Amino acid sequence: GNDKELAVELIRKTADKIKKEYAVTDPAMVIDAAVGDSGNNAVYNAETTSRIILALTHIQDGVVKMSNDIKGLVQTSLNLGVIKENEDEILLTYLLRSSVESEKEYLIAKMQNFAEVIGCEVTLSGTYPAWEYKQDSRLRGIMSDAYERLTGKKPQIQAIHAGVECGMIAEKVSYLDCVSFGPEIIDIHTPKERLSISSVERTWKLILEVLKNL
C-alpha cells in the first residue's frame, strides 16, 4: 500500500524533471503514474521488473548514426514502438532501420548480446535489407536530365530514412542501379491517404522520357 504510493510520488517527481529537460522541444509532454493492480499475473515480480528497467534504460532508442554521404540524413536508428503485456511475457517491440547493412547487423547483435546478459530473448521478424546510397548512379543522372527537360526545373534528389522495395530487389541483383520515384501521395499510411491524379500523368511522362534516353 504505502510503498506503492511512495513509488508513484517518486515517478511523478522524476517526470517533472524530465518535462523540464524537454520544455523547449516538447512543451505539451504529459507523464503520469497511478497505483495499478497486477492481479495474479505471474509476469510481475522483482526480477522481471529489473529486466524491463534495464532494457528501457540501456537499449539505445532514437538516432544511432547520421550519414557520412548526405548531410542531415539519418543512416541508422531504432525506436521502441510498442510494449505489450501477454499472459507469460512482457514484449518490447523495436523497429531498426539502416541504409548500411553492416550497421544494421551490428545493432541487432548488440541487442541480442544485451538481452542475453539480462536474461531476455530477442526474436527477429519482418526484416528487410538495407538500400545503400550509390555515389555514382548513371540512372539517377539520366532521370534528373529527363525531369529537367520536361519541367524546366532541376529535381530535388533526396535520400530518406525509410524502407522501400528497391532494397529487396537490389539485394538479389548486386550490380543494380535503381531509383525510387512516383506520383504525389497525400497523408500516406493513414485512413485519409489519397493520390494526385495529375501527378500520375507527370510520372508517366517522365517514365517515357527516361526510357527514350536509356
PDB file of C-alpha atoms in Angstrom, residues 146 149-150 181 201-214:
ATOM      1  CA  ALA A 146      14.820  13.923 -68.245  1.00  0.00           C
ATOM      2  CA  ARG A 149      13.832  18.710 -69.954  1.00  0.00           C
ATOM      3  CA  LEU A 150      10.154  18.081 -69.183  1.00  0.00           C
ATOM      4  CA  PHE A 181      10.139   7.716 -57.575  1.00  0.00           C
ATOM      5  CA  GLU A 201       0.287  11.772 -65.635  1.00  0.00           C
ATOM      6  CA  ARG A 202       3.515  13.677 -64.894  1.00  0.00           C
ATOM      7  CA  THR A 203       5.135  10.485 -63.606  1.00  0.00           C
ATOM      8  CA  TRP A 204       4.056   8.575 -66.734  1.00  0.00           C
ATOM      9  CA  LYS A 205       5.586  11.215 -68.992  1.00  0.00           C
ATOM     10  CA  LEU A 206       8.819  11.074 -67.005  1.00  0.00           C
ATOM     11  CA  ILE A 207       8.989   7.287 -67.376  1.00  0.00           C
ATOM     12  CA  LEU A 208       8.565   7.580 -71.165  1.00  0.00           C
ATOM     13  CA  GLU A 209      11.253  10.291 -71.378  1.00  0.00           C
ATOM     14  CA  VAL A 210      13.685   8.194 -69.314  1.00  0.00           C
ATOM     15  CA  LEU A 211      13.058   5.100 -71.465  1.00  0.00           C
ATOM     16  CA  LYS A 212      13.830   7.112 -74.590  1.00  0.00           C
ATOM     17  CA  ASN A 213      17.241   8.016 -73.167  1.00  0.00           C
ATOM     18  CA  LEU A 214      18.381   4.693 -71.742  1.00  0.00           C
TER      19      LEU A 214
END
